[in-house]
PDB file of C-alpha atoms in Angstrom:
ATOM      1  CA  UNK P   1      28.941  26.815  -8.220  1.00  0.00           C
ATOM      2  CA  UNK P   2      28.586  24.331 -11.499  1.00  0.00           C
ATOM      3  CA  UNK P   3      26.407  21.899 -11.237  1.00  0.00           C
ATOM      4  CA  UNK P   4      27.054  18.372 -11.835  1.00  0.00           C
ATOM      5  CA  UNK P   5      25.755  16.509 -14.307  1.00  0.00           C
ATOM      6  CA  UNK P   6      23.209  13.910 -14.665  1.00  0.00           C
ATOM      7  CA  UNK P   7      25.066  10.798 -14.483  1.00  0.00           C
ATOM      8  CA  UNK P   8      23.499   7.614 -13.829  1.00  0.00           C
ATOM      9  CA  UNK P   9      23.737   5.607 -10.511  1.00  0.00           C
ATOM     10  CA  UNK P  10      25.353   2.855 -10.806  1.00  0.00           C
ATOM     11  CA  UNK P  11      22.706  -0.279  -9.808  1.00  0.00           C
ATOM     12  CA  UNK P  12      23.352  -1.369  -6.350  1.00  0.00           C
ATOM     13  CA  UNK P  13      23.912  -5.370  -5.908  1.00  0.00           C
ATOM     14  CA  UNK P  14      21.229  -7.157  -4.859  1.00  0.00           C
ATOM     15  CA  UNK P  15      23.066  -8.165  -1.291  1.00  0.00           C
ATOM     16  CA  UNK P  16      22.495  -4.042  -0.432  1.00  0.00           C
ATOM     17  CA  UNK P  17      19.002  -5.523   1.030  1.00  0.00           C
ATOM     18  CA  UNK P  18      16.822  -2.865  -1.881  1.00  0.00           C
ATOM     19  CA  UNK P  19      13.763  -4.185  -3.880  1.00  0.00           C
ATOM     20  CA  UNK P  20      13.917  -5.661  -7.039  1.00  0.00           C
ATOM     21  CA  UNK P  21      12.501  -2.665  -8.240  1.00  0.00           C
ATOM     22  CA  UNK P  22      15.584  -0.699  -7.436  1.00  0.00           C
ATOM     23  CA  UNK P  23      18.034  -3.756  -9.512  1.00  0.00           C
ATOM     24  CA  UNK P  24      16.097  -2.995 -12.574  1.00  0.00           C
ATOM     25  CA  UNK P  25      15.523   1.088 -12.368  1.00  0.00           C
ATOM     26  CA  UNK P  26      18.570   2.983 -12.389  1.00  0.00           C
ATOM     27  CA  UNK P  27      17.902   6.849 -10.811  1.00  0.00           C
ATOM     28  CA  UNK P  28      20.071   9.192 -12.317  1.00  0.00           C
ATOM     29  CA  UNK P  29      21.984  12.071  -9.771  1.00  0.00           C
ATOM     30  CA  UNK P  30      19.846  14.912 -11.325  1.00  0.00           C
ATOM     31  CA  UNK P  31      20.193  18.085 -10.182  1.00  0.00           C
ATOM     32  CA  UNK P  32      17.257  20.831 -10.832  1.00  0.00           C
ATOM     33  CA  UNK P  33      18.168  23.789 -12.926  1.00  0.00           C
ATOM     34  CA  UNK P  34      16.316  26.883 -14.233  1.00  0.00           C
ATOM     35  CA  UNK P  35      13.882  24.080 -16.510  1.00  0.00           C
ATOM     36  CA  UNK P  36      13.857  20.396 -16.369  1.00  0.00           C
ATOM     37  CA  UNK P  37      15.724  18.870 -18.982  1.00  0.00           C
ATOM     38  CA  UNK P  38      14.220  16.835 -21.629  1.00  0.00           C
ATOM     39  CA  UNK P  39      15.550  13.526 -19.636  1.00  0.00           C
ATOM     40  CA  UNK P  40      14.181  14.758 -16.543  1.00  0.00           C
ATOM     41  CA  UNK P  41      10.501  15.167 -17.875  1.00  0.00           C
ATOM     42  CA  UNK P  42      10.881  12.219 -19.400  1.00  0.00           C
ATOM     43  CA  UNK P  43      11.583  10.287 -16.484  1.00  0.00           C
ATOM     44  CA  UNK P  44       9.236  12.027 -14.330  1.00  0.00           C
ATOM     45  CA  UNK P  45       6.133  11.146 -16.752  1.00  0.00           C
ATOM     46  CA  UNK P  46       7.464   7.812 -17.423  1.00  0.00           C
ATOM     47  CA  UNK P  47       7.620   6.484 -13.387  1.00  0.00           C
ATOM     48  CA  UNK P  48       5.792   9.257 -11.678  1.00  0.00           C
ATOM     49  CA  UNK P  49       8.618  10.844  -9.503  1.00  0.00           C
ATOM     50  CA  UNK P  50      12.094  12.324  -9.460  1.00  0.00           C
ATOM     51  CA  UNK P  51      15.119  13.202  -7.566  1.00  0.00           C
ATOM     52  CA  UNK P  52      17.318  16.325  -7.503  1.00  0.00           C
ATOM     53  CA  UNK P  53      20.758  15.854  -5.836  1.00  0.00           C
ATOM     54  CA  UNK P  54      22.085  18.761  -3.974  1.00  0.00           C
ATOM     55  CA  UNK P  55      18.839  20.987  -3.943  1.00  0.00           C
ATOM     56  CA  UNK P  56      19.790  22.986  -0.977  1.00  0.00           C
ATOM     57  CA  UNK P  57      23.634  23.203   0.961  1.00  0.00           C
ATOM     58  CA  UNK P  58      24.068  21.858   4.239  1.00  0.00           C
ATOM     59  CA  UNK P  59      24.241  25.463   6.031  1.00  0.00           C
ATOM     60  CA  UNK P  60      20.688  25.872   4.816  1.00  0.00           C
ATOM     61  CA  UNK P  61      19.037  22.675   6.205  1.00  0.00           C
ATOM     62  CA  UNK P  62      20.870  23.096   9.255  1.00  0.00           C
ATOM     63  CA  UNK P  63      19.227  26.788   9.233  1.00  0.00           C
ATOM     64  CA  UNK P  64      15.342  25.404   7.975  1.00  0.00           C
ATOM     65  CA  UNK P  65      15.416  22.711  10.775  1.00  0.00           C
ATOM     66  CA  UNK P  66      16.390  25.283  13.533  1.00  0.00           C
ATOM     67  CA  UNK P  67      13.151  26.803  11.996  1.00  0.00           C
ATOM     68  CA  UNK P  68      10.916  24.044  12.172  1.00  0.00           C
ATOM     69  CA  UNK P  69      12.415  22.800  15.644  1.00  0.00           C
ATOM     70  CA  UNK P  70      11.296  26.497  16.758  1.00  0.00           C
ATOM     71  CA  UNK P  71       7.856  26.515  15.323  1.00  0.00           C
ATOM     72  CA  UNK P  72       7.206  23.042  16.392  1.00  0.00           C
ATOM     73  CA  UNK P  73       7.973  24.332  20.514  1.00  0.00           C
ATOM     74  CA  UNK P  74       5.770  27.233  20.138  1.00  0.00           C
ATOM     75  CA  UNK P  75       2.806  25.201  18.631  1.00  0.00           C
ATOM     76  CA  UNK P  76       3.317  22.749  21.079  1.00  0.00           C
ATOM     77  CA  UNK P  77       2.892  25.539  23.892  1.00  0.00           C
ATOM     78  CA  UNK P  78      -0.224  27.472  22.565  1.00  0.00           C
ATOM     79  CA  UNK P  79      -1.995  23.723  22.939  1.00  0.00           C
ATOM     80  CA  UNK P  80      -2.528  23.596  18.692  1.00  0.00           C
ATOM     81  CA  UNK P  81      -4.213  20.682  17.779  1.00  0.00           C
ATOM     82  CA  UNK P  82      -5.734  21.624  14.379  1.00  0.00           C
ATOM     83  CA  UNK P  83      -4.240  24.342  12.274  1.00  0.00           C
ATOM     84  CA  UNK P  84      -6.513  25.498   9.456  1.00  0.00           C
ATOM     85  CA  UNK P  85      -9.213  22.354  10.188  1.00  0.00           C
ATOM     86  CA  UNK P  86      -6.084  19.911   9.515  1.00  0.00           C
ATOM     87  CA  UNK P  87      -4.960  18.231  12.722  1.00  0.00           C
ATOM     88  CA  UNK P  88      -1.709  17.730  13.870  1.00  0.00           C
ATOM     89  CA  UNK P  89      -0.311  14.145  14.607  1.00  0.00           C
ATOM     90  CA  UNK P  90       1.895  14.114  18.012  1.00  0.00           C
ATOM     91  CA  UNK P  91       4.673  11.990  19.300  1.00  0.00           C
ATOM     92  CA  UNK P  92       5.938  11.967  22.835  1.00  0.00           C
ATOM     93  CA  UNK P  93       9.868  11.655  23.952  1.00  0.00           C
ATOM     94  CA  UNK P  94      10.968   9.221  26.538  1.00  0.00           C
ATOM     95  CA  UNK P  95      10.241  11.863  29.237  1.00  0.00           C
ATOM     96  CA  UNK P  96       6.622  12.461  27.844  1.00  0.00           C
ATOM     97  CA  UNK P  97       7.316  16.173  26.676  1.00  0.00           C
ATOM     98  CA  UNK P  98       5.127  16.188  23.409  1.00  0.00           C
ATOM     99  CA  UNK P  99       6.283  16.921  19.684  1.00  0.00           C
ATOM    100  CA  UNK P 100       4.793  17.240  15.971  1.00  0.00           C
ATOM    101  CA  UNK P 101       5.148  14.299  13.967  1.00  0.00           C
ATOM    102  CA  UNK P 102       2.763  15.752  11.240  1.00  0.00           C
ATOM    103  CA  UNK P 103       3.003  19.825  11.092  1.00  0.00           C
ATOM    104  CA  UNK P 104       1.114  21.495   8.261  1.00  0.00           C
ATOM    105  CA  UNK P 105       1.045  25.084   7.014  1.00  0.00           C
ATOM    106  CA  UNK P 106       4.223  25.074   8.152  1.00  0.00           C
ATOM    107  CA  UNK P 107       5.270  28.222   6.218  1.00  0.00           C
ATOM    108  CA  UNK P 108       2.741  30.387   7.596  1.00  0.00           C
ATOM    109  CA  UNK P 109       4.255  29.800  10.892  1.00  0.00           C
ATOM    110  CA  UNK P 110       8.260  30.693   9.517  1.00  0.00           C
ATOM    111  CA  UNK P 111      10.137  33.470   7.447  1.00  0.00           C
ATOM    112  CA  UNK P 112      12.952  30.878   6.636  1.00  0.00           C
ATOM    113  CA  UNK P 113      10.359  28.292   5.256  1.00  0.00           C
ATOM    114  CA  UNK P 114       8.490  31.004   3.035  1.00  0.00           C
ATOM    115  CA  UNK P 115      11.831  32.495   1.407  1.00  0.00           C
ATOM    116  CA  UNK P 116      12.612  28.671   0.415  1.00  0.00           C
ATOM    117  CA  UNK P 117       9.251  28.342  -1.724  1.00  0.00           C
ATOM    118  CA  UNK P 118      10.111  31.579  -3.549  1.00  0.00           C
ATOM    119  CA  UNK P 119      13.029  29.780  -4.958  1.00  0.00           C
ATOM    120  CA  UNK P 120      12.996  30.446  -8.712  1.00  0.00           C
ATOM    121  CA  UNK P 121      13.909  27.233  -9.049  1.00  0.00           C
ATOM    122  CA  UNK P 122      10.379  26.051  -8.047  1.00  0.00           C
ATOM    123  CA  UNK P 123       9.317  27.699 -11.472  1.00  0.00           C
ATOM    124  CA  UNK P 124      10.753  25.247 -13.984  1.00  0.00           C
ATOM    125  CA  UNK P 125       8.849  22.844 -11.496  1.00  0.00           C
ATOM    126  CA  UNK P 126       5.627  24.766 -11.975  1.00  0.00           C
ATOM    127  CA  UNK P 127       6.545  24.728 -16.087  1.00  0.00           C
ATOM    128  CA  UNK P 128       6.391  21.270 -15.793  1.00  0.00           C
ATOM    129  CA  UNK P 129       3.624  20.632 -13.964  1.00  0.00           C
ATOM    130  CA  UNK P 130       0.947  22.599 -16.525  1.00  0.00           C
ATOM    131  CA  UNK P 131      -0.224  26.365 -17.360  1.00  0.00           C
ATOM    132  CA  UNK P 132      -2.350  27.196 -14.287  1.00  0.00           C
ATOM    133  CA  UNK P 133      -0.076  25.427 -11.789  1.00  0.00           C
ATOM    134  CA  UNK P 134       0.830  27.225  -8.574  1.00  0.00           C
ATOM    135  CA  UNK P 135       2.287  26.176  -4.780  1.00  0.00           C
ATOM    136  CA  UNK P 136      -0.772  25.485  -2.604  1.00  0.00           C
ATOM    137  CA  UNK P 137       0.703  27.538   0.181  1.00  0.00           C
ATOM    138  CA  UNK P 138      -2.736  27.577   1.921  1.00  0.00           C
ATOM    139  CA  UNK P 139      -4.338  24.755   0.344  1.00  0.00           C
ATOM    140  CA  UNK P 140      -5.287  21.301   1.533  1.00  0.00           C
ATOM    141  CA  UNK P 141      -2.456  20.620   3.631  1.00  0.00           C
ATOM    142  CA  UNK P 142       0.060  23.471   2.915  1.00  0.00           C
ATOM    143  CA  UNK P 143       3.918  22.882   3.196  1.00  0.00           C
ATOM    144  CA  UNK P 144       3.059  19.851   5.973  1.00  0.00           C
ATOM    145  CA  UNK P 145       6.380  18.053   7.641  1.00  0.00           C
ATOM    146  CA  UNK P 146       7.089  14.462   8.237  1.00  0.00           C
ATOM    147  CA  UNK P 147       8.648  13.514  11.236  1.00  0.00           C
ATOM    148  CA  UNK P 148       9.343   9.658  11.462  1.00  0.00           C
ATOM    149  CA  UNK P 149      11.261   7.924  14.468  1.00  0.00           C
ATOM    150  CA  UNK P 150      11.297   4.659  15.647  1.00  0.00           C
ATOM    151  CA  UNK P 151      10.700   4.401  19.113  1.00  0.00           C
ATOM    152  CA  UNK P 152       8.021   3.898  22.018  1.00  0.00           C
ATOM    153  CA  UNK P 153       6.034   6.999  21.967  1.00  0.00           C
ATOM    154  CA  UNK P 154       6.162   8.002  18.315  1.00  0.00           C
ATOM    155  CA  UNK P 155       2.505   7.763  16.833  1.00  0.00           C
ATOM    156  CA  UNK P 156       4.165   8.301  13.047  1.00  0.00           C
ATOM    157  CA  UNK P 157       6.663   5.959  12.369  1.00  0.00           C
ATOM    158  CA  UNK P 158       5.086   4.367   8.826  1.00  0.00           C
ATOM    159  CA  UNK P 159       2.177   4.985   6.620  1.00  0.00           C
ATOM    160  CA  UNK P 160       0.687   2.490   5.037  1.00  0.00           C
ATOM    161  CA  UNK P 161      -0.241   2.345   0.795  1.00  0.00           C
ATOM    162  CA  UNK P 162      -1.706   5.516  -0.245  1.00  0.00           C
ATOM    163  CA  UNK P 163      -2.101   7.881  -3.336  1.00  0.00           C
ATOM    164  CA  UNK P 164      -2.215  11.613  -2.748  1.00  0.00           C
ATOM    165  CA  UNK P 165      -5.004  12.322  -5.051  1.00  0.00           C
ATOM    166  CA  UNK P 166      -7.815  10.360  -3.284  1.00  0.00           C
ATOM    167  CA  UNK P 167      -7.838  13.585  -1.502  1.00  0.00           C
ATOM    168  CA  UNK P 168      -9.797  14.815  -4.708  1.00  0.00           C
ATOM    169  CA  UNK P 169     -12.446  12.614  -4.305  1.00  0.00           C
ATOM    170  CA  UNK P 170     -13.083  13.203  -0.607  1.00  0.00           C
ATOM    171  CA  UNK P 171     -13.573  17.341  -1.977  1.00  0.00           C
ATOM    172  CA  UNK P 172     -15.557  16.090  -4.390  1.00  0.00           C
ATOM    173  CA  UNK P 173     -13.605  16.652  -7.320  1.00  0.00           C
ATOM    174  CA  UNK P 174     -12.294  14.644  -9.569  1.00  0.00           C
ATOM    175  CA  UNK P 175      -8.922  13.233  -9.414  1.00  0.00           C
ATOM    176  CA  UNK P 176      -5.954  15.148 -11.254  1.00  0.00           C
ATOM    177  CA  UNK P 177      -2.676  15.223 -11.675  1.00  0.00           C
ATOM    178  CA  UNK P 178      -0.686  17.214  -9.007  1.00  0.00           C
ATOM    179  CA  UNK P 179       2.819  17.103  -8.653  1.00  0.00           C
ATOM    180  CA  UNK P 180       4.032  16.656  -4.600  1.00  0.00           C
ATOM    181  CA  UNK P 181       8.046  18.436  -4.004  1.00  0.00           C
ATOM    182  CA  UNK P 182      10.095  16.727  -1.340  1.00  0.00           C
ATOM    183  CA  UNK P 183      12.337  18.741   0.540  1.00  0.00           C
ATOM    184  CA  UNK P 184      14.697  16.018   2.800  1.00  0.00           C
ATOM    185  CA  UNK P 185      15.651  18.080   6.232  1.00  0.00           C
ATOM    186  CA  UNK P 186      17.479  14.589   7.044  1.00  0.00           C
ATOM    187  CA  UNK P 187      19.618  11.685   5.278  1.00  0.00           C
ATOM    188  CA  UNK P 188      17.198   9.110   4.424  1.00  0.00           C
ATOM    189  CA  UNK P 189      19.027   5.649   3.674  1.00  0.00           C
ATOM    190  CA  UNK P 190      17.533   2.505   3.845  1.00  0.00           C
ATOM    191  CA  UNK P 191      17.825   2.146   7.276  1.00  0.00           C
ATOM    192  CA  UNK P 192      15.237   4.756   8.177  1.00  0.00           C
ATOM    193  CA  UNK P 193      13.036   2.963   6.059  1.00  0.00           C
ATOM    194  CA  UNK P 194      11.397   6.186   3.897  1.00  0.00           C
ATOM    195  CA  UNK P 195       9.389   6.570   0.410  1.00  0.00           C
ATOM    196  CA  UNK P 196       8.978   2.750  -1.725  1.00  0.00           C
ATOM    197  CA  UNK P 197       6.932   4.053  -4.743  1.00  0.00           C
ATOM    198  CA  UNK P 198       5.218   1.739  -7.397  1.00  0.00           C
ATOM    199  CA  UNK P 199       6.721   2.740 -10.482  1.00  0.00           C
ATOM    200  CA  UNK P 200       4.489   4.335 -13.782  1.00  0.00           C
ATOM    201  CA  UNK P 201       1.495   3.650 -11.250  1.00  0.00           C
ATOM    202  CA  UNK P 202       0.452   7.361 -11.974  1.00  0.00           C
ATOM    203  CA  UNK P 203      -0.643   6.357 -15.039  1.00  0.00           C
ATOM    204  CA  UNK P 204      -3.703   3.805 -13.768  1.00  0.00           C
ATOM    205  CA  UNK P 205      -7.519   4.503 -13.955  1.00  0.00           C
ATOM    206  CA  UNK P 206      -9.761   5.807 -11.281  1.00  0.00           C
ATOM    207  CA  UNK P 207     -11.406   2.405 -10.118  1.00  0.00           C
ATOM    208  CA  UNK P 208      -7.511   0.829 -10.152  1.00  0.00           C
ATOM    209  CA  UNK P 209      -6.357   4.099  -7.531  1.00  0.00           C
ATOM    210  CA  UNK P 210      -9.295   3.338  -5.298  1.00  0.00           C
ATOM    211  CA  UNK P 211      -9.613  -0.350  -4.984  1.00  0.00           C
ATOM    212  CA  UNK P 212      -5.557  -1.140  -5.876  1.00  0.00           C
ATOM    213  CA  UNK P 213      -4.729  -1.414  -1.964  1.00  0.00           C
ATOM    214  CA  UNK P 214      -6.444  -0.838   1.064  1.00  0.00           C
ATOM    215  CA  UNK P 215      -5.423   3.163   1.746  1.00  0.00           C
ATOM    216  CA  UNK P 216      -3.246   2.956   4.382  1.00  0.00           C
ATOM    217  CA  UNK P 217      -3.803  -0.307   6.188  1.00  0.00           C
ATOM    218  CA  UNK P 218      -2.018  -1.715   3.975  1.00  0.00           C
ATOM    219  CA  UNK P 219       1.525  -2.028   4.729  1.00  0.00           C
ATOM    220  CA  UNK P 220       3.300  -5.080   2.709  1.00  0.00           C
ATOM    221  CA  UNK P 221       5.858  -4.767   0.767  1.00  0.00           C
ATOM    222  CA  UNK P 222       5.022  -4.804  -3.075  1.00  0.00           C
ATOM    223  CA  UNK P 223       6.953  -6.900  -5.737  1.00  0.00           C
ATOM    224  CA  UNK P 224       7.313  -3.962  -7.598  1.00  0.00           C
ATOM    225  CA  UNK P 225       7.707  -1.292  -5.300  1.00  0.00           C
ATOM    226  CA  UNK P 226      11.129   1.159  -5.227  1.00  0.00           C
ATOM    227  CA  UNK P 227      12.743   2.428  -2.562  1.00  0.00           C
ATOM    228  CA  UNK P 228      13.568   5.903  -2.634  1.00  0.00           C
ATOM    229  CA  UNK P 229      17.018   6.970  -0.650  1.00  0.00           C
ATOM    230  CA  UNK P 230      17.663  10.382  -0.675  1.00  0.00           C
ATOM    231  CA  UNK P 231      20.140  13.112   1.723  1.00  0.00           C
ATOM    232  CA  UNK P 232      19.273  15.512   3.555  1.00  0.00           C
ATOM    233  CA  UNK P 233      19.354  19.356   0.943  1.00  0.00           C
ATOM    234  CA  UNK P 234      17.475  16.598  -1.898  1.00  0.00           C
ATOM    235  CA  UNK P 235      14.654  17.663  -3.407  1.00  0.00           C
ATOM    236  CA  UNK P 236      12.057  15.130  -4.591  1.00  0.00           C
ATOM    237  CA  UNK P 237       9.047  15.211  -7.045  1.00  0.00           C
ATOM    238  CA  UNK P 238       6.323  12.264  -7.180  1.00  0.00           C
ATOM    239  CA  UNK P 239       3.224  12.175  -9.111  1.00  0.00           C
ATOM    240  CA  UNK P 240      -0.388  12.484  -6.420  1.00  0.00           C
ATOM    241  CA  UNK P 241      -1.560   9.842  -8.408  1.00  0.00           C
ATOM    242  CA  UNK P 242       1.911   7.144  -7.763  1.00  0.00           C
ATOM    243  CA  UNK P 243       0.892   4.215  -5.375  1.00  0.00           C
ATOM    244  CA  UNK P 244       3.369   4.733  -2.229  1.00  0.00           C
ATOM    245  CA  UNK P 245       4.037   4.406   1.563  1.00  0.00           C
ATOM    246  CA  UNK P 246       6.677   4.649   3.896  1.00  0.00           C
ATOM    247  CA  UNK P 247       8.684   1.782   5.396  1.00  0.00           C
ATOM    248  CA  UNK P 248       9.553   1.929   9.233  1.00  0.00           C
ATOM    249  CA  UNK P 249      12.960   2.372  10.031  1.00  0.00           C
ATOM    250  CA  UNK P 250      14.931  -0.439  10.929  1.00  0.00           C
ATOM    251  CA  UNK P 251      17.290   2.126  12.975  1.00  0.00           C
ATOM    252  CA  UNK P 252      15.770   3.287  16.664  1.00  0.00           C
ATOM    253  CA  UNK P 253      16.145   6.425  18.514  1.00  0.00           C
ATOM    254  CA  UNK P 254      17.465   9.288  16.930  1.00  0.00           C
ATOM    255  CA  UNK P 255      19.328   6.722  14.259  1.00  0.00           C
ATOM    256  CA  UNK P 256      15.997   6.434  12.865  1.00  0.00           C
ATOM    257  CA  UNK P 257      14.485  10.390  12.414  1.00  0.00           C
ATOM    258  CA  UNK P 258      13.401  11.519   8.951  1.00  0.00           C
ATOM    259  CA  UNK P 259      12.329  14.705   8.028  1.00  0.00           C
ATOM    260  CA  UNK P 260      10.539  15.427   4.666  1.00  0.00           C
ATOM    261  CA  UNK P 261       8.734  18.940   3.841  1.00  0.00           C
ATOM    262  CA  UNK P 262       6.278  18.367   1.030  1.00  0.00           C
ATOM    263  CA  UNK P 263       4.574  20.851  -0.895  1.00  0.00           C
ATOM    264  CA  UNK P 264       1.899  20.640  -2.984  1.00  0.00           C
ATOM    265  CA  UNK P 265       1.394  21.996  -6.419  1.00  0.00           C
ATOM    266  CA  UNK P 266      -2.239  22.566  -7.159  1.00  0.00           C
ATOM    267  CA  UNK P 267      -4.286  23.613 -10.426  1.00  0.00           C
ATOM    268  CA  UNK P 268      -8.018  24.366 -10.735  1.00  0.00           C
ATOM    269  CA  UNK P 269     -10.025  26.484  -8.178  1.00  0.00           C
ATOM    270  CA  UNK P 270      -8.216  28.455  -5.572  1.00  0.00           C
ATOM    271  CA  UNK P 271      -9.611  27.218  -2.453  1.00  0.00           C
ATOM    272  CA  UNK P 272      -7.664  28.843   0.329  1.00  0.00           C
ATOM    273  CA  UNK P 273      -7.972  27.460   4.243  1.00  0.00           C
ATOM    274  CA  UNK P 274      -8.345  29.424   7.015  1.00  0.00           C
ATOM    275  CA  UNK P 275      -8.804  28.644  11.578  1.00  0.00           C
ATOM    276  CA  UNK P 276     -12.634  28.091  10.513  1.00  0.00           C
ATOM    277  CA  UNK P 277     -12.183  25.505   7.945  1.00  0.00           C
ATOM    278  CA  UNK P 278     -13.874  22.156   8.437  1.00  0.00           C
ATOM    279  CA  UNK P 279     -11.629  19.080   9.002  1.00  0.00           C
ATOM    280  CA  UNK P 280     -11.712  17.054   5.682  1.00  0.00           C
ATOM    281  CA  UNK P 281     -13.629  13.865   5.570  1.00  0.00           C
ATOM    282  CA  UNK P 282     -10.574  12.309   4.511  1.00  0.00           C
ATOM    283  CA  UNK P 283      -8.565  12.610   7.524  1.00  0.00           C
ATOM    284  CA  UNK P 284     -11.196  10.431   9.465  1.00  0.00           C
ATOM    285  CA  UNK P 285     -10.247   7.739   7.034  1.00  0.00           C
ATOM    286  CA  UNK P 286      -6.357   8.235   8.227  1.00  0.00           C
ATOM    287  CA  UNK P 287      -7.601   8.042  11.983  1.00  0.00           C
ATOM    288  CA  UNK P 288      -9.064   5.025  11.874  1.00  0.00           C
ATOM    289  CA  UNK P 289      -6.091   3.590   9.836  1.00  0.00           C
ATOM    290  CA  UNK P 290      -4.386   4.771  13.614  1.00  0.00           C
ATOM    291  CA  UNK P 291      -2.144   8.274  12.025  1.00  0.00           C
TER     292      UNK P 291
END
C-alpha cells in the first residue's frame, strides 16, 4: 500500500475550542517511512515532537489492545504492584474490580507488543535520534501504557506539567536528549483531553526545565501550549526535554478512554532493570503530586 503524502492540515478555526498554539502551527499528515524526510527532521528539531498518520492498520490495534487487555487481567491477578522497582498506578470500575492505569515493561509481559518494536520502521527513528541510540526495552520505564478515563474511580485521568528528562537528574546523570515514540491504541480528539506540548521548549537550559513549572502540580493551561489530536494506529515522537501534560477529558465513561504506549529511546550506559531494582527517587515526587 502507497503511502500518502505529507500534506499540510489545514488550520482549524478558532470556534473548534484548540489553543492558540494550534491557529498558528500547522501539523502536517506525515507518515513514517524507511528514514525521516528532510521536512520531518526538520520539524521534529524545530518544535520537539512529531506525528505519523497511519502508523499501524486498524486490525493491528484491535489485535495489540486484546494484548494489553490480557496482560493487564493476569497482572491484576498475581497481586503486581511494582514490576521491575516501577509501580503500577490502578483504577477501579464502577463495581470495584481493579485495572492498570499505568503498566510498564509492558513488552516483557506480550509476544504481540515485542514483534511491534522490531518494526524496521523504528530504525529510521533510531537514525534520527543519534549513533548509539537504541529502544530501552528494559530501561527506566520500558514500553509503559497510559490508560486515561474520566470517571469516579480512575486515579489517572491527567498529569500535570512535566518534562521526561528530569528523570536524568533523579539517576544522577545529566539531562540529554531522548526521543519518547507514541503508539495511540485509541482515537484521541479533543474531547479526551490528551498531549498539549509547549512548542521548541526542548531547546531551553537546565535551570529553565527545572524551575519552568511546578512538575506535575501544575495543571493550567499555557498560552502557548498545543494540543496534540491523534487516532488510534498514530505514531507520535516528542522530545524528553518538551514541556507537556495531559488535559482531562471532557468526555466520561468509556467516551473518555485513551490509550498511549510510549517507548523510550535511550543513549549512554546500558542500565537494564530487573524484580530487584530499587524504586526511583523520582516516582516519590509523582506520588505526592497524587499519580
Amino acid at each position: 500500500m502507497n503511502a500518502p503524502r505529507d500534506t499540510p492540515r489545514a488550520a482549524p478555526p478558532a470556534s473548534a475550542g484548540l489553543p492558540p498554539a494550534n491557529q498558528q502551527l500547522r501539523l502536517p499528515d506525515f507518515t513514517l517511512g524507511g528514514a525521516l524526510t528532510a521536512e520531518q527532521q526538520d520539524f521534529l528539531d524545530t518544535y520537539g515532537f512529531i506525528r505519523f498518520k497511519g502508523f499501524a492498520g486498524r486490525d493491528t490495534v484491535r489485535s495489540l489492545i486484546e494484548e494489553v487487555e490480557d496482560i493487564d487481567r493476569r497482572l491484576v491477578a498475581e497481586g503486581r504492584t511494582h514490576i521491575h522497582g516501577v509501580p503500577l498506578i490502578f483504577g477501579a470500575r464502577k463495581d470495584g474490580s481493579r485495572y492498570i492505569q499505568r503498566m510498564v515493561f509492558a513488552s516483557l509481559f506480550g509476544e504481540r507488543l515485542r514483534a511491534l518494536l522490531r518494526d524496521p520502521r523504528f530504525g529510521a527513528i533510531l537514525d534520527v535520534a543519534g549513533p548509539g541510540y537504541r529502544i530501552g526495552e528494559r530501561e527506566r520505564d520500558g514500553l509503559v501504557i497510559n490508560h486515561y478515563r474520566h470517571e469516579p474511580g480512575s486515579t489517572y485521568q491527567r498529569l500535570g506539567w512535566h518534562t521526561d528528562s528530569l528523570r536524568d537528574v533523579f539517576y544522577l546523570e545529566k539531562p540529554r536528549r531522548y526521543l519518547n515514540v507514541g503508539f495511540y491504541l485509541d482515537d484521541s480528539p479533543l474531547s479526551k483531553g490528551g498531549v498539549r506540548l509547549i512548542p521548541s521548549s526542548h531547546r531551553q537550559g537546565l535551570f529553565e526545565m527545572v524551575t519552568r513549572k511546578a512538575y506535575f502540580l501544575d495543571h493550567r493551561p499555557d498560552p502557548g501550549e498545543y494540543a496534540l489530536e491523534a487516532e488510534a494506529g498514530d505514531l507520535t515522537i516528542h522530545d524528553g526535554r518538551i514541556w507537556h501534560r495531559v488535559a482531562q477529558a471532557t468526555a466520561t465513561g468509556d467516551a473518555s478512554q485513551r490509550r498511549v504506549m510510549y517507548l523510550p529511546l535511550m543513549s549512554g550506559p546500558f542500565k537494564e532493570k530487573h524484580e530487584d531494582s530499587p524504586t526511583p527517587l523520582y516516582f516519590r515526587l509523582k506520588r505526592l503530586a497524587g499519580y
